[in-house]
Amino acid sequence: SQQGEEDPQALSIQEGENATMNCSYKTSINNLQWYRQNSGRGLVHLILIRSNEREKHSGRLRVTLDTSKKSSSLLITASRAADTASYFCATHSSGGGADGLTFGKGTHLIIQP
Amino acid sequence: NAGVTQTPKFQVLKTGQSMTLQCAQDMNHEYMSWYRQDPGMGLRLIHYSVGAGITDQGEVPNGYNVSRSTTEDFPLRLLSAAPSQTSVYFCASAPLGGAYEQYFGPGTRLTVT
Protein backbone atom coordinates (compact mmCIF):
# COMPACT_ATOMS: atom_id res chain seq x y z
CA SER A 1 0.00 0.00 0.00
CA GLN A 2 1.18 3.54 -0.65
CA GLN A 3 1.87 5.36 2.59
CA GLY A 4 2.74 8.74 1.14
CA GLU A 5 0.77 10.64 -1.45
CA GLU A 6 2.43 13.58 -3.15
CA ASP A 7 0.59 16.59 -4.41
CA PRO A 8 0.62 17.79 -7.11
CA GLN A 9 1.31 14.84 -9.40
CA ALA A 10 2.98 17.20 -11.87
CA LEU A 11 4.31 20.74 -11.60
CA SER A 12 5.76 23.01 -14.29
CA ILE A 13 7.38 26.33 -13.35
CA GLN A 14 9.80 28.86 -14.78
CA GLU A 15 13.47 28.75 -13.90
CA GLY A 16 14.16 30.91 -10.87
CA GLU A 17 10.75 30.36 -9.31
CA ASN A 18 10.17 28.35 -6.15
CA ALA A 19 8.64 24.86 -6.29
CA THR A 20 6.57 23.41 -3.48
CA MET A 21 5.53 19.77 -3.23
CA ASN A 22 3.38 18.23 -0.54
CA CYS A 23 3.22 14.75 0.93
CA SER A 24 0.58 13.16 3.12
CA TYR A 25 0.94 9.86 4.94
CA LYS A 26 -1.24 7.58 7.00
CA THR A 27 0.57 6.00 9.95
CA SER A 28 2.92 7.07 12.72
CA ILE A 29 6.46 7.50 11.51
CA ASN A 30 10.06 7.54 12.74
CA ASN A 31 11.13 9.83 9.95
CA LEU A 32 10.20 11.12 6.52
CA GLN A 33 12.65 11.38 3.65
CA TRP A 34 12.63 13.03 0.24
CA TYR A 35 14.31 11.53 -2.81
CA ARG A 36 14.90 12.77 -6.34
CA GLN A 37 14.82 10.58 -9.44
CA ASN A 38 16.06 11.77 -12.77
CA SER A 39 14.56 10.07 -15.80
CA GLY A 40 15.81 6.50 -16.15
CA ARG A 41 18.04 6.69 -13.09
CA GLY A 42 18.09 5.51 -9.50
CA LEU A 43 16.85 7.56 -6.57
CA VAL A 44 19.05 10.06 -4.79
CA HIS A 45 18.48 10.95 -1.14
CA LEU A 46 17.83 14.66 -0.54
CA ILE A 47 16.90 15.15 3.08
CA LEU A 48 15.64 13.28 6.16
CA ILE A 49 13.46 14.84 8.84
CA ARG A 50 12.75 13.03 12.10
CA SER A 51 9.32 12.85 13.68
CA ASN A 52 10.36 15.24 16.48
CA GLU A 53 11.60 17.87 14.02
CA ARG A 54 9.39 20.49 12.39
CA GLU A 55 11.67 22.04 9.78
CA LYS A 56 14.97 21.28 8.13
CA HIS A 57 17.12 23.04 5.55
CA SER A 58 19.74 21.80 3.12
CA GLY A 59 21.05 24.29 0.58
CA ARG A 60 18.08 25.37 -1.56
CA LEU A 61 15.82 22.75 0.04
CA ARG A 62 13.46 23.36 2.92
CA VAL A 63 11.37 20.56 4.40
CA THR A 64 8.60 20.90 6.94
CA LEU A 65 6.84 18.16 8.87
CA ASP A 66 3.48 18.37 10.65
CA THR A 67 2.89 15.09 12.44
CA SER A 68 -0.53 16.21 13.70
CA LYS A 69 -1.69 16.52 10.09
CA LYS A 70 0.51 13.68 8.86
CA SER A 71 1.93 15.88 6.14
CA SER A 72 5.22 17.26 4.86
CA SER A 73 6.27 19.78 2.26
CA LEU A 74 9.40 20.17 0.18
CA LEU A 75 10.32 23.65 -1.04
CA ILE A 76 12.98 24.13 -3.68
CA THR A 77 13.99 27.77 -3.95
CA ALA A 78 15.43 29.52 -7.01
CA SER A 79 14.78 26.51 -9.24
CA ARG A 80 17.19 25.50 -12.00
CA ALA A 81 16.75 23.43 -15.15
CA ALA A 82 18.78 20.68 -13.46
CA ASP A 83 16.03 20.36 -10.81
CA THR A 84 13.77 18.77 -13.43
CA ALA A 85 13.05 15.32 -12.00
CA SER A 86 10.52 13.30 -10.06
CA TYR A 87 10.43 13.82 -6.31
CA PHE A 88 9.28 11.17 -3.86
CA CYS A 89 8.52 11.26 -0.19
CA ALA A 90 9.19 8.10 1.80
CA THR A 91 8.32 7.24 5.36
CA HIS A 92 9.71 4.80 7.89
CA SER A 93 6.90 3.55 10.08
CA SER A 94 7.21 3.48 13.85
CA GLY A 95 4.55 0.81 14.09
CA GLY A 96 6.74 -2.20 13.43
CA GLY A 97 6.44 -4.36 10.37
CA ALA A 98 8.93 -4.45 7.51
CA ASP A 99 12.10 -2.45 8.08
CA GLY A 100 12.07 -0.33 4.97
CA LEU A 101 10.63 2.79 3.40
CA THR A 102 7.14 3.30 2.05
CA PHE A 103 7.11 5.60 -0.96
CA GLY A 104 4.49 7.86 -2.47
CA LYS A 105 3.79 8.04 -6.18
CA GLY A 106 5.90 11.15 -6.70
CA THR A 107 5.66 14.65 -8.10
CA HIS A 108 7.07 15.21 -11.58
CA LEU A 109 8.71 18.64 -11.62
CA ILE A 110 9.56 20.41 -14.87
CA ILE A 111 11.63 23.59 -14.82
CA GLN A 112 11.09 25.65 -17.96
CA PRO A 113 14.18 27.63 -19.06
CA ASN B 1 33.76 3.68 -4.35
CA ALA B 2 31.37 2.32 -6.96
CA GLY B 3 28.45 2.57 -4.50
CA VAL B 4 25.57 0.24 -5.35
CA THR B 5 25.85 -1.64 -8.63
CA GLN B 6 23.20 -3.71 -10.38
CA THR B 7 23.37 -6.11 -13.29
CA PRO B 8 21.97 -6.50 -15.84
CA LYS B 9 20.61 -3.07 -16.83
CA PHE B 10 17.97 -4.58 -19.10
CA GLN B 11 16.49 -8.08 -19.34
CA VAL B 12 13.70 -9.71 -21.32
CA LEU B 13 12.31 -13.02 -20.07
CA LYS B 14 9.62 -15.36 -21.26
CA THR B 15 6.87 -16.39 -18.86
CA GLY B 16 8.05 -19.23 -16.65
CA GLN B 17 11.77 -18.54 -16.98
CA SER B 18 13.88 -17.90 -13.92
CA MET B 19 16.70 -15.45 -13.42
CA THR B 20 18.78 -13.65 -10.81
CA LEU B 21 19.20 -9.90 -10.56
CA GLN B 22 22.56 -9.04 -9.07
CA CYS B 23 23.22 -6.29 -6.54
CA ALA B 24 26.49 -5.40 -4.86
CA GLN B 25 27.68 -2.55 -2.65
CA ASP B 26 31.18 -1.58 -1.56
CA MET B 27 30.27 0.71 1.34
CA ASN B 28 30.18 -2.02 4.01
CA HIS B 29 26.50 -1.34 4.66
CA GLU B 30 24.69 -3.87 6.82
CA TYR B 31 21.24 -3.11 5.42
CA MET B 32 20.25 -3.93 1.84
CA SER B 33 16.87 -4.01 0.15
CA TRP B 34 15.05 -4.59 -3.13
CA TYR B 35 12.24 -2.41 -4.46
CA ARG B 36 10.17 -2.52 -7.62
CA GLN B 37 8.84 0.54 -9.41
CA ASP B 38 5.85 0.36 -11.72
CA PRO B 39 4.66 3.18 -14.02
CA GLY B 40 3.06 6.02 -12.11
CA MET B 41 3.81 4.33 -8.81
CA GLY B 42 6.28 4.84 -6.05
CA LEU B 43 8.68 2.11 -5.04
CA ARG B 44 7.44 -0.96 -3.19
CA LEU B 45 9.62 -3.03 -0.89
CA ILE B 46 10.12 -6.66 -1.97
CA HIS B 47 12.69 -8.08 0.47
CA TYR B 48 15.34 -6.69 2.77
CA SER B 49 18.31 -7.82 4.83
CA VAL B 50 19.79 -6.35 8.01
CA GLY B 51 23.02 -8.32 7.72
CA ALA B 52 24.67 -11.39 6.26
CA GLY B 53 22.53 -14.48 6.79
CA ILE B 54 19.40 -12.45 7.69
CA THR B 55 16.58 -11.71 5.24
CA ASP B 56 12.96 -10.74 5.62
CA GLN B 57 9.89 -10.01 3.52
CA GLY B 58 8.68 -6.61 2.49
CA GLU B 59 5.35 -5.51 1.07
CA VAL B 60 5.36 -7.54 -2.17
CA PRO B 61 7.56 -10.67 -1.67
CA ASN B 62 5.56 -13.26 -3.62
CA GLY B 63 7.43 -14.73 -6.59
CA TYR B 64 10.84 -13.57 -5.38
CA ASN B 65 13.60 -15.12 -3.29
CA VAL B 66 16.67 -13.52 -1.75
CA SER B 67 19.76 -14.63 0.11
CA ARG B 68 22.58 -12.74 1.84
CA SER B 69 25.73 -14.80 2.14
CA THR B 70 28.08 -11.79 2.26
CA THR B 71 27.79 -8.17 3.37
CA GLU B 72 28.46 -6.99 -0.20
CA ASP B 73 25.96 -9.01 -2.26
CA PHE B 74 22.18 -9.29 -2.20
CA PRO B 75 20.82 -11.14 -5.26
CA LEU B 76 17.12 -11.24 -6.11
CA ARG B 77 15.79 -14.40 -7.75
CA LEU B 78 12.67 -14.64 -9.86
CA LEU B 79 11.57 -18.26 -9.59
CA SER B 80 9.07 -18.43 -12.48
CA ALA B 81 8.67 -15.09 -14.22
CA ALA B 82 5.19 -13.72 -14.85
CA PRO B 83 4.09 -10.68 -16.90
CA SER B 84 3.04 -9.01 -13.62
CA GLN B 85 6.73 -8.91 -12.69
CA THR B 86 7.51 -6.55 -15.56
CA SER B 87 8.95 -3.60 -13.70
CA VAL B 88 12.07 -1.65 -12.87
CA TYR B 89 13.94 -3.16 -9.94
CA PHE B 90 16.09 -1.10 -7.60
CA CYS B 91 18.54 -2.32 -5.01
CA ALA B 92 19.44 -0.05 -2.11
CA SER B 93 21.73 -0.12 0.90
CA ALA B 94 21.97 1.84 4.13
CA PRO B 95 24.63 1.93 6.83
CA LEU B 96 22.51 1.46 9.93
CA GLY B 97 19.12 0.10 8.92
CA GLY B 98 15.97 0.69 6.94
CA ALA B 99 15.14 3.94 8.73
CA TYR B 100 18.17 5.75 7.41
CA GLU B 101 19.31 7.40 4.19
CA GLN B 102 19.35 4.77 1.46
CA TYR B 103 21.76 4.57 -1.44
CA PHE B 104 20.15 3.29 -4.63
CA GLY B 105 21.58 1.43 -7.58
CA PRO B 106 20.80 2.46 -11.17
CA GLY B 107 18.06 -0.15 -11.60
CA THR B 108 17.30 -3.18 -13.79
CA ARG B 109 14.49 -2.86 -16.31
CA LEU B 110 12.80 -6.26 -16.64
CA THR B 111 10.21 -7.20 -19.24
CA VAL B 112 8.38 -10.52 -19.04
CA THR B 113 6.55 -11.58 -22.21
PDB file of C-alpha atoms in Angstrom:
ATOM      1  CA  SER A   1       0.000   0.000   0.000  1.00  0.00           C
ATOM      2  CA  GLN A   2       1.181   3.543  -0.649  1.00  0.00           C
ATOM      3  CA  GLN A   3       1.873   5.361   2.591  1.00  0.00           C
ATOM      4  CA  GLY A   4       2.744   8.743   1.137  1.00  0.00           C
ATOM      5  CA  GLU A   5       0.772  10.640  -1.446  1.00  0.00           C
ATOM      6  CA  GLU A   6       2.433  13.576  -3.150  1.00  0.00           C
ATOM      7  CA  ASP A   7       0.591  16.590  -4.409  1.00  0.00           C
ATOM      8  CA  PRO A   8       0.616  17.790  -7.112  1.00  0.00           C
ATOM      9  CA  GLN A   9       1.313  14.835  -9.396  1.00  0.00           C
ATOM     10  CA  ALA A  10       2.983  17.200 -11.865  1.00  0.00           C
ATOM     11  CA  LEU A  11       4.313  20.743 -11.602  1.00  0.00           C
ATOM     12  CA  SER A  12       5.755  23.008 -14.292  1.00  0.00           C
ATOM     13  CA  ILE A  13       7.376  26.325 -13.349  1.00  0.00           C
ATOM     14  CA  GLN A  14       9.803  28.856 -14.778  1.00  0.00           C
ATOM     15  CA  GLU A  15      13.473  28.753 -13.899  1.00  0.00           C
ATOM     16  CA  GLY A  16      14.164  30.906 -10.871  1.00  0.00           C
ATOM     17  CA  GLU A  17      10.747  30.359  -9.306  1.00  0.00           C
ATOM     18  CA  ASN A  18      10.172  28.346  -6.150  1.00  0.00           C
ATOM     19  CA  ALA A  19       8.642  24.860  -6.294  1.00  0.00           C
ATOM     20  CA  THR A  20       6.566  23.410  -3.475  1.00  0.00           C
ATOM     21  CA  MET A  21       5.534  19.775  -3.229  1.00  0.00           C
ATOM     22  CA  ASN A  22       3.384  18.229  -0.541  1.00  0.00           C
ATOM     23  CA  CYS A  23       3.221  14.755   0.930  1.00  0.00           C
ATOM     24  CA  SER A  24       0.579  13.163   3.122  1.00  0.00           C
ATOM     25  CA  TYR A  25       0.940   9.863   4.941  1.00  0.00           C
ATOM     26  CA  LYS A  26      -1.237   7.583   7.003  1.00  0.00           C
ATOM     27  CA  THR A  27       0.568   6.004   9.952  1.00  0.00           C
ATOM     28  CA  SER A  28       2.915   7.068  12.721  1.00  0.00           C
ATOM     29  CA  ILE A  29       6.456   7.504  11.513  1.00  0.00           C
ATOM     30  CA  ASN A  30      10.058   7.536  12.742  1.00  0.00           C
ATOM     31  CA  ASN A  31      11.127   9.828   9.948  1.00  0.00           C
ATOM     32  CA  LEU A  32      10.202  11.122   6.522  1.00  0.00           C
ATOM     33  CA  GLN A  33      12.651  11.377   3.649  1.00  0.00           C
ATOM     34  CA  TRP A  34      12.631  13.033   0.243  1.00  0.00           C
ATOM     35  CA  TYR A  35      14.314  11.527  -2.811  1.00  0.00           C
ATOM     36  CA  ARG A  36      14.905  12.771  -6.343  1.00  0.00           C
ATOM     37  CA  GLN A  37      14.819  10.575  -9.441  1.00  0.00           C
ATOM     38  CA  ASN A  38      16.064  11.770 -12.773  1.00  0.00           C
ATOM     39  CA  SER A  39      14.557  10.074 -15.805  1.00  0.00           C
ATOM     40  CA  GLY A  40      15.809   6.502 -16.148  1.00  0.00           C
ATOM     41  CA  ARG A  41      18.045   6.693 -13.087  1.00  0.00           C
ATOM     42  CA  GLY A  42      18.087   5.514  -9.502  1.00  0.00           C
ATOM     43  CA  LEU A  43      16.853   7.564  -6.568  1.00  0.00           C
ATOM     44  CA  VAL A  44      19.053  10.058  -4.786  1.00  0.00           C
ATOM     45  CA  HIS A  45      18.475  10.954  -1.139  1.00  0.00           C
ATOM     46  CA  LEU A  46      17.831  14.661  -0.544  1.00  0.00           C
ATOM     47  CA  ILE A  47      16.899  15.148   3.082  1.00  0.00           C
ATOM     48  CA  LEU A  48      15.637  13.283   6.163  1.00  0.00           C
ATOM     49  CA  ILE A  49      13.458  14.836   8.839  1.00  0.00           C
ATOM     50  CA  ARG A  50      12.753  13.033  12.103  1.00  0.00           C
ATOM     51  CA  SER A  51       9.319  12.846  13.676  1.00  0.00           C
ATOM     52  CA  ASN A  52      10.357  15.238  16.479  1.00  0.00           C
ATOM     53  CA  GLU A  53      11.599  17.875  14.024  1.00  0.00           C
ATOM     54  CA  ARG A  54       9.390  20.487  12.387  1.00  0.00           C
ATOM     55  CA  GLU A  55      11.667  22.041   9.777  1.00  0.00           C
ATOM     56  CA  LYS A  56      14.972  21.279   8.131  1.00  0.00           C
ATOM     57  CA  HIS A  57      17.119  23.036   5.554  1.00  0.00           C
ATOM     58  CA  SER A  58      19.744  21.802   3.119  1.00  0.00           C
ATOM     59  CA  GLY A  59      21.054  24.289   0.581  1.00  0.00           C
ATOM     60  CA  ARG A  60      18.080  25.370  -1.560  1.00  0.00           C
ATOM     61  CA  LEU A  61      15.824  22.753   0.037  1.00  0.00           C
ATOM     62  CA  ARG A  62      13.459  23.357   2.919  1.00  0.00           C
ATOM     63  CA  VAL A  63      11.372  20.561   4.396  1.00  0.00           C
ATOM     64  CA  THR A  64       8.595  20.899   6.939  1.00  0.00           C
ATOM     65  CA  LEU A  65       6.839  18.164   8.865  1.00  0.00           C
ATOM     66  CA  ASP A  66       3.485  18.372  10.647  1.00  0.00           C
ATOM     67  CA  THR A  67       2.893  15.091  12.440  1.00  0.00           C
ATOM     68  CA  SER A  68      -0.534  16.207  13.698  1.00  0.00           C
ATOM     69  CA  LYS A  69      -1.691  16.525  10.092  1.00  0.00           C
ATOM     70  CA  LYS A  70       0.514  13.684   8.862  1.00  0.00           C
ATOM     71  CA  SER A  71       1.928  15.880   6.141  1.00  0.00           C
ATOM     72  CA  SER A  72       5.217  17.256   4.864  1.00  0.00           C
ATOM     73  CA  SER A  73       6.266  19.783   2.258  1.00  0.00           C
ATOM     74  CA  LEU A  74       9.400  20.175   0.180  1.00  0.00           C
ATOM     75  CA  LEU A  75      10.318  23.645  -1.037  1.00  0.00           C
ATOM     76  CA  ILE A  76      12.985  24.132  -3.684  1.00  0.00           C
ATOM     77  CA  THR A  77      13.994  27.774  -3.947  1.00  0.00           C
ATOM     78  CA  ALA A  78      15.426  29.522  -7.007  1.00  0.00           C
ATOM     79  CA  SER A  79      14.779  26.510  -9.243  1.00  0.00           C
ATOM     80  CA  ARG A  80      17.195  25.504 -12.003  1.00  0.00           C
ATOM     81  CA  ALA A  81      16.751  23.428 -15.147  1.00  0.00           C
ATOM     82  CA  ALA A  82      18.778  20.681 -13.456  1.00  0.00           C
ATOM     83  CA  ASP A  83      16.034  20.363 -10.809  1.00  0.00           C
ATOM     84  CA  THR A  84      13.769  18.773 -13.432  1.00  0.00           C
ATOM     85  CA  ALA A  85      13.053  15.325 -12.000  1.00  0.00           C
ATOM     86  CA  SER A  86      10.515  13.301 -10.055  1.00  0.00           C
ATOM     87  CA  TYR A  87      10.433  13.817  -6.308  1.00  0.00           C
ATOM     88  CA  PHE A  88       9.276  11.165  -3.863  1.00  0.00           C
ATOM     89  CA  CYS A  89       8.522  11.262  -0.186  1.00  0.00           C
ATOM     90  CA  ALA A  90       9.188   8.105   1.796  1.00  0.00           C
ATOM     91  CA  THR A  91       8.316   7.240   5.364  1.00  0.00           C
ATOM     92  CA  HIS A  92       9.711   4.804   7.887  1.00  0.00           C
ATOM     93  CA  SER A  93       6.903   3.553  10.079  1.00  0.00           C
ATOM     94  CA  SER A  94       7.210   3.482  13.853  1.00  0.00           C
ATOM     95  CA  GLY A  95       4.547   0.808  14.089  1.00  0.00           C
ATOM     96  CA  GLY A  96       6.740  -2.204  13.433  1.00  0.00           C
ATOM     97  CA  GLY A  97       6.438  -4.365  10.365  1.00  0.00           C
ATOM     98  CA  ALA A  98       8.929  -4.448   7.514  1.00  0.00           C
ATOM     99  CA  ASP A  99      12.101  -2.447   8.083  1.00  0.00           C
ATOM    100  CA  GLY A 100      12.071  -0.329   4.971  1.00  0.00           C
ATOM    101  CA  LEU A 101      10.634   2.786   3.401  1.00  0.00           C
ATOM    102  CA  THR A 102       7.135   3.299   2.047  1.00  0.00           C
ATOM    103  CA  PHE A 103       7.114   5.603  -0.965  1.00  0.00           C
ATOM    104  CA  GLY A 104       4.495   7.856  -2.469  1.00  0.00           C
ATOM    105  CA  LYS A 105       3.785   8.041  -6.184  1.00  0.00           C
ATOM    106  CA  GLY A 106       5.903  11.147  -6.701  1.00  0.00           C
ATOM    107  CA  THR A 107       5.664  14.649  -8.097  1.00  0.00           C
ATOM    108  CA  HIS A 108       7.067  15.205 -11.577  1.00  0.00           C
ATOM    109  CA  LEU A 109       8.708  18.641 -11.620  1.00  0.00           C
ATOM    110  CA  ILE A 110       9.556  20.405 -14.874  1.00  0.00           C
ATOM    111  CA  ILE A 111      11.627  23.593 -14.824  1.00  0.00           C
ATOM    112  CA  GLN A 112      11.095  25.652 -17.957  1.00  0.00           C
ATOM    113  CA  PRO A 113      14.180  27.629 -19.057  1.00  0.00           C
TER     114      PRO A 113
ATOM    115  CA  ASN B   1      33.761   3.683  -4.351  1.00  0.00           C
ATOM    116  CA  ALA B   2      31.372   2.323  -6.957  1.00  0.00           C
ATOM    117  CA  GLY B   3      28.451   2.566  -4.501  1.00  0.00           C
ATOM    118  CA  VAL B   4      25.565   0.235  -5.352  1.00  0.00           C
ATOM    119  CA  THR B   5      25.853  -1.635  -8.629  1.00  0.00           C
ATOM    120  CA  GLN B   6      23.199  -3.711 -10.382  1.00  0.00           C
ATOM    121  CA  THR B   7      23.369  -6.106 -13.288  1.00  0.00           C
ATOM    122  CA  PRO B   8      21.970  -6.499 -15.836  1.00  0.00           C
ATOM    123  CA  LYS B   9      20.614  -3.065 -16.833  1.00  0.00           C
ATOM    124  CA  PHE B  10      17.969  -4.584 -19.104  1.00  0.00           C
ATOM    125  CA  GLN B  11      16.488  -8.077 -19.336  1.00  0.00           C
ATOM    126  CA  VAL B  12      13.703  -9.709 -21.325  1.00  0.00           C
ATOM    127  CA  LEU B  13      12.307 -13.016 -20.072  1.00  0.00           C
ATOM    128  CA  LYS B  14       9.624 -15.361 -21.261  1.00  0.00           C
ATOM    129  CA  THR B  15       6.872 -16.391 -18.864  1.00  0.00           C
ATOM    130  CA  GLY B  16       8.051 -19.231 -16.653  1.00  0.00           C
ATOM    131  CA  GLN B  17      11.768 -18.539 -16.977  1.00  0.00           C
ATOM    132  CA  SER B  18      13.884 -17.895 -13.916  1.00  0.00           C
ATOM    133  CA  MET B  19      16.699 -15.447 -13.422  1.00  0.00           C
ATOM    134  CA  THR B  20      18.779 -13.650 -10.812  1.00  0.00           C
ATOM    135  CA  LEU B  21      19.198  -9.904 -10.559  1.00  0.00           C
ATOM    136  CA  GLN B  22      22.556  -9.036  -9.066  1.00  0.00           C
ATOM    137  CA  CYS B  23      23.220  -6.285  -6.535  1.00  0.00           C
ATOM    138  CA  ALA B  24      26.491  -5.400  -4.864  1.00  0.00           C
ATOM    139  CA  GLN B  25      27.681  -2.549  -2.653  1.00  0.00           C
ATOM    140  CA  ASP B  26      31.180  -1.585  -1.562  1.00  0.00           C
ATOM    141  CA  MET B  27      30.266   0.713   1.342  1.00  0.00           C
ATOM    142  CA  ASN B  28      30.185  -2.018   4.013  1.00  0.00           C
ATOM    143  CA  HIS B  29      26.503  -1.335   4.658  1.00  0.00           C
ATOM    144  CA  GLU B  30      24.695  -3.869   6.825  1.00  0.00           C
ATOM    145  CA  TYR B  31      21.240  -3.106   5.423  1.00  0.00           C
ATOM    146  CA  MET B  32      20.250  -3.932   1.839  1.00  0.00           C
ATOM    147  CA  SER B  33      16.867  -4.008   0.148  1.00  0.00           C
ATOM    148  CA  TRP B  34      15.052  -4.585  -3.126  1.00  0.00           C
ATOM    149  CA  TYR B  35      12.236  -2.407  -4.462  1.00  0.00           C
ATOM    150  CA  ARG B  36      10.171  -2.515  -7.621  1.00  0.00           C
ATOM    151  CA  GLN B  37       8.836   0.543  -9.413  1.00  0.00           C
ATOM    152  CA  ASP B  38       5.848   0.356 -11.720  1.00  0.00           C
ATOM    153  CA  PRO B  39       4.657   3.182 -14.018  1.00  0.00           C
ATOM    154  CA  GLY B  40       3.057   6.024 -12.108  1.00  0.00           C
ATOM    155  CA  MET B  41       3.808   4.333  -8.806  1.00  0.00           C
ATOM    156  CA  GLY B  42       6.282   4.837  -6.054  1.00  0.00           C
ATOM    157  CA  LEU B  43       8.679   2.113  -5.040  1.00  0.00           C
ATOM    158  CA  ARG B  44       7.437  -0.963  -3.186  1.00  0.00           C
ATOM    159  CA  LEU B  45       9.620  -3.031  -0.893  1.00  0.00           C
ATOM    160  CA  ILE B  46      10.123  -6.664  -1.974  1.00  0.00           C
ATOM    161  CA  HIS B  47      12.694  -8.081   0.474  1.00  0.00           C
ATOM    162  CA  TYR B  48      15.340  -6.689   2.774  1.00  0.00           C
ATOM    163  CA  SER B  49      18.311  -7.824   4.831  1.00  0.00           C
ATOM    164  CA  VAL B  50      19.793  -6.349   8.007  1.00  0.00           C
ATOM    165  CA  GLY B  51      23.016  -8.321   7.722  1.00  0.00           C
ATOM    166  CA  ALA B  52      24.672 -11.388   6.261  1.00  0.00           C
ATOM    167  CA  GLY B  53      22.531 -14.475   6.787  1.00  0.00           C
ATOM    168  CA  ILE B  54      19.399 -12.453   7.685  1.00  0.00           C
ATOM    169  CA  THR B  55      16.582 -11.709   5.245  1.00  0.00           C
ATOM    170  CA  ASP B  56      12.956 -10.742   5.621  1.00  0.00           C
ATOM    171  CA  GLN B  57       9.891 -10.011   3.519  1.00  0.00           C
ATOM    172  CA  GLY B  58       8.677  -6.607   2.488  1.00  0.00           C
ATOM    173  CA  GLU B  59       5.345  -5.507   1.069  1.00  0.00           C
ATOM    174  CA  VAL B  60       5.359  -7.544  -2.174  1.00  0.00           C
ATOM    175  CA  PRO B  61       7.557 -10.666  -1.671  1.00  0.00           C
ATOM    176  CA  ASN B  62       5.562 -13.259  -3.622  1.00  0.00           C
ATOM    177  CA  GLY B  63       7.425 -14.734  -6.594  1.00  0.00           C
ATOM    178  CA  TYR B  64      10.843 -13.570  -5.376  1.00  0.00           C
ATOM    179  CA  ASN B  65      13.604 -15.121  -3.293  1.00  0.00           C
ATOM    180  CA  VAL B  66      16.674 -13.520  -1.746  1.00  0.00           C
ATOM    181  CA  SER B  67      19.761 -14.626   0.114  1.00  0.00           C
ATOM    182  CA  ARG B  68      22.582 -12.735   1.835  1.00  0.00           C
ATOM    183  CA  SER B  69      25.731 -14.799   2.136  1.00  0.00           C
ATOM    184  CA  THR B  70      28.076 -11.791   2.263  1.00  0.00           C
ATOM    185  CA  THR B  71      27.787  -8.169   3.368  1.00  0.00           C
ATOM    186  CA  GLU B  72      28.462  -6.991  -0.195  1.00  0.00           C
ATOM    187  CA  ASP B  73      25.962  -9.014  -2.262  1.00  0.00           C
ATOM    188  CA  PHE B  74      22.184  -9.289  -2.198  1.00  0.00           C
ATOM    189  CA  PRO B  75      20.821 -11.137  -5.264  1.00  0.00           C
ATOM    190  CA  LEU B  76      17.118 -11.236  -6.114  1.00  0.00           C
ATOM    191  CA  ARG B  77      15.794 -14.403  -7.748  1.00  0.00           C
ATOM    192  CA  LEU B  78      12.672 -14.643  -9.857  1.00  0.00           C
ATOM    193  CA  LEU B  79      11.568 -18.255  -9.589  1.00  0.00           C
ATOM    194  CA  SER B  80       9.072 -18.431 -12.482  1.00  0.00           C
ATOM    195  CA  ALA B  81       8.675 -15.091 -14.218  1.00  0.00           C
ATOM    196  CA  ALA B  82       5.190 -13.720 -14.847  1.00  0.00           C
ATOM    197  CA  PRO B  83       4.090 -10.681 -16.899  1.00  0.00           C
ATOM    198  CA  SER B  84       3.042  -9.010 -13.624  1.00  0.00           C
ATOM    199  CA  GLN B  85       6.725  -8.909 -12.685  1.00  0.00           C
ATOM    200  CA  THR B  86       7.507  -6.552 -15.564  1.00  0.00           C
ATOM    201  CA  SER B  87       8.954  -3.598 -13.703  1.00  0.00           C
ATOM    202  CA  VAL B  88      12.067  -1.646 -12.870  1.00  0.00           C
ATOM    203  CA  TYR B  89      13.943  -3.157  -9.936  1.00  0.00           C
ATOM    204  CA  PHE B  90      16.093  -1.103  -7.599  1.00  0.00           C
ATOM    205  CA  CYS B  91      18.538  -2.319  -5.012  1.00  0.00           C
ATOM    206  CA  ALA B  92      19.438  -0.048  -2.110  1.00  0.00           C
ATOM    207  CA  SER B  93      21.732  -0.125   0.899  1.00  0.00           C
ATOM    208  CA  ALA B  94      21.974   1.836   4.128  1.00  0.00           C
ATOM    209  CA  PRO B  95      24.630   1.930   6.829  1.00  0.00           C
ATOM    210  CA  LEU B  96      22.509   1.462   9.933  1.00  0.00           C
ATOM    211  CA  GLY B  97      19.125   0.097   8.916  1.00  0.00           C
ATOM    212  CA  GLY B  98      15.969   0.685   6.944  1.00  0.00           C
ATOM    213  CA  ALA B  99      15.138   3.935   8.728  1.00  0.00           C
ATOM    214  CA  TYR B 100      18.166   5.752   7.407  1.00  0.00           C
ATOM    215  CA  GLU B 101      19.308   7.401   4.192  1.00  0.00           C
ATOM    216  CA  GLN B 102      19.354   4.770   1.465  1.00  0.00           C
ATOM    217  CA  TYR B 103      21.760   4.573  -1.443  1.00  0.00           C
ATOM    218  CA  PHE B 104      20.151   3.293  -4.628  1.00  0.00           C
ATOM    219  CA  GLY B 105      21.581   1.431  -7.577  1.00  0.00           C
ATOM    220  CA  PRO B 106      20.802   2.458 -11.170  1.00  0.00           C
ATOM    221  CA  GLY B 107      18.063  -0.154 -11.604  1.00  0.00           C
ATOM    222  CA  THR B 108      17.299  -3.177 -13.787  1.00  0.00           C
ATOM    223  CA  ARG B 109      14.492  -2.859 -16.311  1.00  0.00           C
ATOM    224  CA  LEU B 110      12.798  -6.263 -16.640  1.00  0.00           C
ATOM    225  CA  THR B 111      10.211  -7.196 -19.240  1.00  0.00           C
ATOM    226  CA  VAL B 112       8.377 -10.517 -19.039  1.00  0.00           C
ATOM    227  CA  THR B 113       6.554 -11.578 -22.211  1.00  0.00           C
TER     228      THR B 113
END
